[in-house]
Amino acid sequence: MKFCPQCGKPLQEAHIDGRERKLCPDPECSYVFWNNPIPVTAAVVEWDGGVVLVRSKGWPRRFFGIVAGFLEAGETPEEGILREVYEELGLRGRIVDFLGHYAFAEKNQTITAFHVRAEGVMVPGDEIAEVKVLPPEKVKPWDAGTGPAVKEFLRRRMGGKAVDRCVPPGEQLVLAVYVQDVEKSCRFFTDFGFLVSRRDGPFVELRWEDSLLFLVERPDAEAPKAPVGNIRVMVPDVEAVYQKARELGYPIVTPLGDRYYGLKDFVVAGPDGIHLRFASHLGRK
Ligand SMILES: [Zn+2]
């Protein structure tokens, strides 16, 4: 900006509020060009299993970015980005996550970025020259502008990947119980419907649907003086399991009842201080 937008006089350099700014020299006017950044809303859009990259009309051929745009008056960044996703891609999206705020000094913008998931048939808008949908691992984030938001999206995704992809969910956390008599313990659990999926000397692998429980017979295992804990098992009909526990004659530690935490449950004592707590959701069968 060279001329005062209020009176038309040439602006001059001045040191105001700790920065070099442009000031109108007319004392009657004294307009200051503050050069405040413009808010931009942006999104890493996931669609059809990939990340959507767009090239706007007029951009160089190899230049792709994420969906982004200026806010309309009265819009929140959340409203703005869902509108942009619709305008640029013809897709209805929903915000999954907030990724971050980023200062983009070169363009004097402040970018608010989200992770958006979109579904449906993509119909790119008039402003869009080209769309690419890349598998997330093929996306190479750039340094400036919306690049750091892309980096943040990938960082979170990789974090999640390490947890959910290395092994099936049911194998991620498995309790191994040291028992005095593996046959006796095994009988207790199988009486209640656990299946033996592996047996190897002192070791037994038990399975309840996708969850695992290990029993390990150890000569130094002692009967604990007090119960050590219980394993909670959700069942569709806890009353039927309760009847079975009574018929089998296992000691009931906590009789069947409705609980404040939304479950109907009971606790039956097992060997080695490990109890089983069977539960159903209240109001559901
Ligand atoms: Zn002026």
mmCIF file of N, CA and C in Angstrom, residues 21-92:
data_model
loop_
_atom_site.group_PDB
_atom_site.id
_atom_site.type_symbol
_atom_site.label_atom_id
_atom_site.label_comp_id
_atom_site.label_asym_id
_atom_site.label_seq_id
_atom_site.Cartn_x
_atom_site.Cartn_y
_atom_site.Cartn_z
ATOM 1 N N ARG A 21 5.678 0.514 10.261
ATOM 2 C CA ARG A 21 4.371 0.505 9.589
ATOM 3 C C ARG A 21 4.277 1.700 8.650
ATOM 4 N N LYS A 22 3.188 1.748 7.929
ATOM 5 C CA LYS A 22 2.969 2.884 7.029
ATOM 6 C C LYS A 22 1.903 3.791 7.632
ATOM 7 N N LEU A 23 2.253 5.082 7.627
ATOM 8 C CA LEU A 23 1.413 6.071 8.319
ATOM 9 C C LEU A 23 1.101 7.220 7.361
ATOM 10 N N CYS A 24 -0.131 7.699 7.440
ATOM 11 C CA CYS A 24 -0.492 8.876 6.661
ATOM 12 C C CYS A 24 0.113 10.109 7.350
ATOM 13 N N PRO A 25 0.893 10.941 6.600
ATOM 14 C CA PRO A 25 1.571 12.086 7.236
ATOM 15 C C PRO A 25 0.606 13.223 7.608
ATOM 16 N N ASP A 26 -0.592 13.195 7.076
ATOM 17 C CA ASP A 26 -1.565 14.260 7.371
ATOM 18 C C ASP A 26 -2.058 14.121 8.812
ATOM 19 N N PRO A 27 -1.756 15.124 9.681
ATOM 20 C CA PRO A 27 -2.149 14.984 11.092
ATOM 21 C C PRO A 27 -3.668 14.932 11.280
ATOM 22 N N GLU A 28 -4.420 15.481 10.354
ATOM 23 C CA GLU A 28 -5.882 15.417 10.434
ATOM 24 C C GLU A 28 -6.380 13.988 10.183
ATOM 25 N N CYS A 29 -5.604 13.247 9.378
ATOM 26 C CA CYS A 29 -6.030 11.900 8.974
ATOM 27 C C CYS A 29 -5.375 10.846 9.868
ATOM 28 N N SER A 30 -4.034 10.829 9.879
ATOM 29 C CA SER A 30 -3.190 9.922 10.675
ATOM 30 C C SER A 30 -3.599 8.436 10.538
ATOM 31 N N TYR A 31 -3.972 8.070 9.327
ATOM 32 C CA TYR A 31 -4.297 6.659 9.046
ATOM 33 C C TYR A 31 -3.046 5.787 9.207
ATOM 34 N N VAL A 32 -3.217 4.637 9.844
ATOM 35 C CA VAL A 32 -2.117 3.677 9.982
ATOM 36 C C VAL A 32 -2.502 2.392 9.236
ATOM 37 N N PHE A 33 -1.583 1.959 8.386
ATOM 38 C CA PHE A 33 -1.800 0.675 7.707
ATOM 39 C C PHE A 33 -1.225 -0.427 8.618
ATOM 40 N N TRP A 34 -2.097 -1.113 9.353
ATOM 41 C CA TRP A 34 -1.660 -2.094 10.358
ATOM 42 C C TRP A 34 -1.216 -3.403 9.737
ATOM 43 N N ASN A 35 -1.687 -3.696 8.568
ATOM 44 C CA ASN A 35 -1.317 -4.931 7.869
ATOM 45 C C ASN A 35 -1.638 -6.190 8.680
ATOM 46 N N ASN A 36 -2.808 -6.210 9.292
ATOM 47 C CA ASN A 36 -3.208 -7.394 10.079
ATOM 48 C C ASN A 36 -3.431 -8.591 9.167
ATOM 49 N N PRO A 37 -3.074 -9.798 9.639
ATOM 50 C CA PRO A 37 -3.237 -10.963 8.764
ATOM 51 C C PRO A 37 -4.705 -11.292 8.495
ATOM 52 N N ILE A 38 -4.910 -11.968 7.390
ATOM 53 C CA ILE A 38 -6.256 -12.350 6.976
ATOM 54 C C ILE A 38 -6.493 -13.811 7.379
ATOM 55 N N PRO A 39 -7.613 -14.093 8.030
ATOM 56 C CA PRO A 39 -7.883 -15.482 8.421
ATOM 57 C C PRO A 39 -8.240 -16.362 7.221
ATOM 58 N N VAL A 40 -7.604 -17.529 7.209
ATOM 59 C CA VAL A 40 -7.871 -18.516 6.166
ATOM 60 C C VAL A 40 -8.276 -19.814 6.871
ATOM 61 N N THR A 41 -9.217 -20.509 6.301
ATOM 62 C CA THR A 41 -9.619 -21.799 6.855
ATOM 63 C C THR A 41 -9.217 -22.885 5.858
ATOM 64 N N ALA A 42 -8.704 -24.001 6.381
ATOM 65 C CA ALA A 42 -8.144 -25.035 5.499
ATOM 66 C C ALA A 42 -8.482 -26.413 6.044
ATOM 67 N N ALA A 43 -8.410 -27.429 5.183
ATOM 68 C CA ALA A 43 -8.699 -28.786 5.649
ATOM 69 C C ALA A 43 -7.908 -29.831 4.872
ATOM 70 N N VAL A 44 -7.387 -30.780 5.635
ATOM 71 C CA VAL A 44 -6.931 -32.038 5.038
ATOM 72 C C VAL A 44 -8.198 -32.869 4.881
ATOM 73 N N VAL A 45 -8.630 -33.053 3.637
ATOM 74 C CA VAL A 45 -9.879 -33.774 3.379
ATOM 75 C C VAL A 45 -9.555 -35.226 3.055
ATOM 76 N N GLU A 46 -10.147 -36.120 3.832
ATOM 77 C CA GLU A 46 -10.029 -37.548 3.544
ATOM 78 C C GLU A 46 -11.270 -37.972 2.777
ATOM 79 N N TRP A 47 -11.056 -38.620 1.656
ATOM 80 C CA TRP A 47 -12.181 -39.048 0.823
ATOM 81 C C TRP A 47 -11.772 -40.323 0.104
ATOM 82 N N ASP A 48 -12.615 -41.311 0.132
ATOM 83 C CA ASP A 48 -12.366 -42.557 -0.593
ATOM 84 C C ASP A 48 -11.009 -43.166 -0.200
ATOM 85 N N GLY A 49 -10.677 -43.084 1.080
ATOM 86 C CA GLY A 49 -9.447 -43.701 1.576
ATOM 87 C C GLY A 49 -8.177 -42.927 1.306
ATOM 88 N N GLY A 50 -8.293 -41.734 0.700
ATOM 89 C CA GLY A 50 -7.092 -40.958 0.403
ATOM 90 C C GLY A 50 -7.202 -39.519 0.870
ATOM 91 N N VAL A 51 -6.117 -38.784 0.670
ATOM 92 C CA VAL A 51 -6.088 -37.365 1.000
ATOM 93 C C VAL A 51 -6.285 -36.581 -0.296
ATOM 94 N N VAL A 52 -7.202 -35.623 -0.252
ATOM 95 C CA VAL A 52 -7.548 -34.858 -1.451
ATOM 96 C C VAL A 52 -6.620 -33.647 -1.586
ATOM 97 N N LEU A 53 -5.930 -33.567 -2.733
ATOM 98 C CA LEU A 53 -5.114 -32.400 -3.047
ATOM 99 C C LEU A 53 -5.705 -31.719 -4.273
ATOM 100 N N VAL A 54 -5.711 -30.397 -4.253
ATOM 101 C CA VAL A 54 -6.332 -29.662 -5.356
ATOM 102 C C VAL A 54 -5.340 -28.682 -5.980
ATOM 103 N N ARG A 55 -5.523 -28.467 -7.276
ATOM 104 C CA ARG A 55 -4.779 -27.417 -7.984
ATOM 105 C C ARG A 55 -5.796 -26.416 -8.499
ATOM 106 N N SER A 56 -5.663 -25.200 -8.026
ATOM 107 C CA SER A 56 -6.596 -24.158 -8.463
ATOM 108 C C SER A 56 -6.243 -23.717 -9.876
ATOM 109 N N LYS A 57 -7.239 -23.171 -10.576
ATOM 110 C CA LYS A 57 -6.993 -22.627 -11.919
ATOM 111 C C LYS A 57 -5.977 -21.500 -11.801
ATOM 112 N N GLY A 58 -5.006 -21.475 -12.699
ATOM 113 C CA GLY A 58 -3.983 -20.435 -12.675
ATOM 114 C C GLY A 58 -2.738 -20.818 -11.891
ATOM 115 N N TRP A 59 -2.805 -21.926 -11.138
ATOM 116 C CA TRP A 59 -1.618 -22.389 -10.415
ATOM 117 C C TRP A 59 -0.715 -23.164 -11.367
ATOM 118 N N PRO A 60 0.621 -23.182 -11.079
ATOM 119 C CA PRO A 60 1.513 -24.005 -11.902
ATOM 120 C C PRO A 60 1.064 -25.467 -11.912
ATOM 121 N N ARG A 61 1.431 -26.198 -12.958
ATOM 122 C CA ARG A 61 0.889 -27.545 -13.178
ATOM 123 C C ARG A 61 1.205 -28.541 -12.077
ATOM 124 N N ARG A 62 2.355 -28.359 -11.410
ATOM 125 C CA ARG A 62 2.729 -29.330 -10.378
ATOM 126 C C ARG A 62 2.364 -28.858 -8.981
ATOM 127 N N PHE A 63 1.658 -27.757 -8.908
ATOM 128 C CA PHE A 63 1.408 -27.112 -7.623
ATOM 129 C C PHE A 63 0.041 -27.505 -7.074
ATOM 130 N N PHE A 64 0.061 -28.397 -6.077
ATOM 131 C CA PHE A 64 -1.182 -28.837 -5.443
ATOM 132 C C PHE A 64 -1.204 -28.420 -3.978
ATOM 133 N N GLY A 65 -2.377 -28.177 -3.469
ATOM 134 C CA GLY A 65 -2.514 -27.832 -2.050
ATOM 135 C C GLY A 65 -3.728 -28.522 -1.469
ATOM 136 N N ILE A 66 -4.032 -28.186 -0.209
ATOM 137 C CA ILE A 66 -5.243 -28.733 0.384
ATOM 138 C C ILE A 66 -6.372 -27.714 0.194
ATOM 139 N N VAL A 67 -7.570 -28.140 0.466
ATOM 140 C CA VAL A 67 -8.730 -27.249 0.331
ATOM 141 C C VAL A 67 -8.590 -26.107 1.342
ATOM 142 N N ALA A 68 -8.731 -24.888 0.875
ATOM 143 C CA ALA A 68 -8.582 -23.729 1.749
ATOM 144 C C ALA A 68 -9.311 -22.547 1.152
ATOM 145 N N GLY A 69 -9.617 -21.577 1.997
ATOM 146 C CA GLY A 69 -10.259 -20.376 1.477
ATOM 147 C C GLY A 69 -10.450 -19.329 2.557
ATOM 148 N N PHE A 70 -10.875 -18.144 2.121
ATOM 149 C CA PHE A 70 -11.139 -17.056 3.048
ATOM 150 C C PHE A 70 -12.519 -17.239 3.659
ATOM 151 N N LEU A 71 -12.665 -16.666 4.851
ATOM 152 C CA LEU A 71 -13.963 -16.740 5.515
ATOM 153 C C LEU A 71 -14.916 -15.701 4.931
ATOM 154 N N GLU A 72 -16.166 -16.053 4.904
ATOM 155 C CA GLU A 72 -17.204 -15.073 4.589
ATOM 156 C C GLU A 72 -17.574 -14.355 5.885
ATOM 157 N N ALA A 73 -18.126 -13.156 5.768
ATOM 158 C CA ALA A 73 -18.523 -12.394 6.949
ATOM 159 C C ALA A 73 -19.465 -13.224 7.823
ATOM 160 N N GLY A 74 -19.172 -13.268 9.122
ATOM 161 C CA GLY A 74 -20.054 -13.956 10.062
ATOM 162 C C GLY A 74 -19.824 -15.442 10.195
ATOM 163 N N GLU A 75 -18.898 -15.995 9.408
ATOM 164 C CA GLU A 75 -18.653 -17.434 9.458
ATOM 165 C C GLU A 75 -17.620 -17.797 10.513
ATOM 166 N N THR A 76 -17.775 -18.955 11.137
ATOM 167 C CA THR A 76 -16.700 -19.522 11.946
ATOM 168 C C THR A 76 -15.780 -20.289 10.988
ATOM 169 N N PRO A 77 -14.523 -20.543 11.401
ATOM 170 C CA PRO A 77 -13.647 -21.356 10.547
ATOM 171 C C PRO A 77 -14.250 -22.724 10.226
ATOM 172 N N GLU A 78 -14.989 -23.298 11.184
ATOM 173 C CA GLU A 78 -15.619 -24.608 10.953
ATOM 174 C C GLU A 78 -16.662 -24.518 9.844
ATOM 175 N N GLU A 79 -17.505 -23.490 9.919
ATOM 176 C CA GLU A 79 -18.530 -23.313 8.875
ATOM 177 C C GLU A 79 -17.869 -23.020 7.532
ATOM 178 N N GLY A 80 -16.845 -22.171 7.595
ATOM 179 C CA GLY A 80 -16.166 -21.772 6.361
ATOM 180 C C GLY A 80 -15.538 -22.948 5.640
ATOM 181 N N ILE A 81 -14.888 -23.839 6.382
ATOM 182 C CA ILE A 81 -14.174 -24.915 5.691
ATOM 183 C C ILE A 81 -15.161 -25.918 5.079
ATOM 184 N N LEU A 82 -16.280 -26.155 5.760
ATOM 185 C CA LEU A 82 -17.251 -27.098 5.176
ATOM 186 C C LEU A 82 -17.891 -26.501 3.916
ATOM 187 N N ARG A 83 -18.034 -25.186 3.909
ATOM 188 C CA ARG A 83 -18.518 -24.523 2.690
ATOM 189 C C ARG A 83 -17.469 -24.637 1.575
ATOM 190 N N GLU A 84 -16.195 -24.416 1.925
ATOM 191 C CA GLU A 84 -15.129 -24.517 0.923
ATOM 192 C C GLU A 84 -15.037 -25.938 0.349
ATOM 193 N N VAL A 85 -15.160 -26.933 1.237
ATOM 194 C CA VAL A 85 -15.104 -28.325 0.775
ATOM 195 C C VAL A 85 -16.225 -28.572 -0.240
ATOM 196 N N TYR A 86 -17.394 -28.003 0.045
ATOM 197 C CA TYR A 86 -18.509 -28.182 -0.880
ATOM 198 C C TYR A 86 -18.280 -27.419 -2.188
ATOM 199 N N GLU A 87 -17.757 -26.194 -2.077
ATOM 200 C CA GLU A 87 -17.539 -25.391 -3.288
ATOM 201 C C GLU A 87 -16.432 -25.973 -4.174
ATOM 202 N N GLU A 88 -15.352 -26.451 -3.522
ATOM 203 C CA GLU A 88 -14.206 -26.914 -4.309
ATOM 204 C C GLU A 88 -14.370 -28.351 -4.799
ATOM 205 N N LEU A 89 -15.071 -29.177 -4.011
ATOM 206 C CA LEU A 89 -15.135 -30.605 -4.354
ATOM 207 C C LEU A 89 -16.552 -31.117 -4.586
ATOM 208 N N GLY A 90 -17.541 -30.329 -4.228
ATOM 209 C CA GLY A 90 -18.927 -30.784 -4.341
ATOM 210 C C GLY A 90 -19.271 -31.852 -3.320
ATOM 211 N N LEU A 91 -18.501 -31.899 -2.222
ATOM 212 C CA LEU A 91 -18.699 -32.945 -1.212
ATOM 213 C C LEU A 91 -19.178 -32.347 0.101
ATOM 214 N N ARG A 92 -20.057 -33.066 0.764
ATOM 215 C CA ARG A 92 -20.470 -32.709 2.115
ATOM 216 C C ARG A 92 -19.482 -33.369 3.071
#
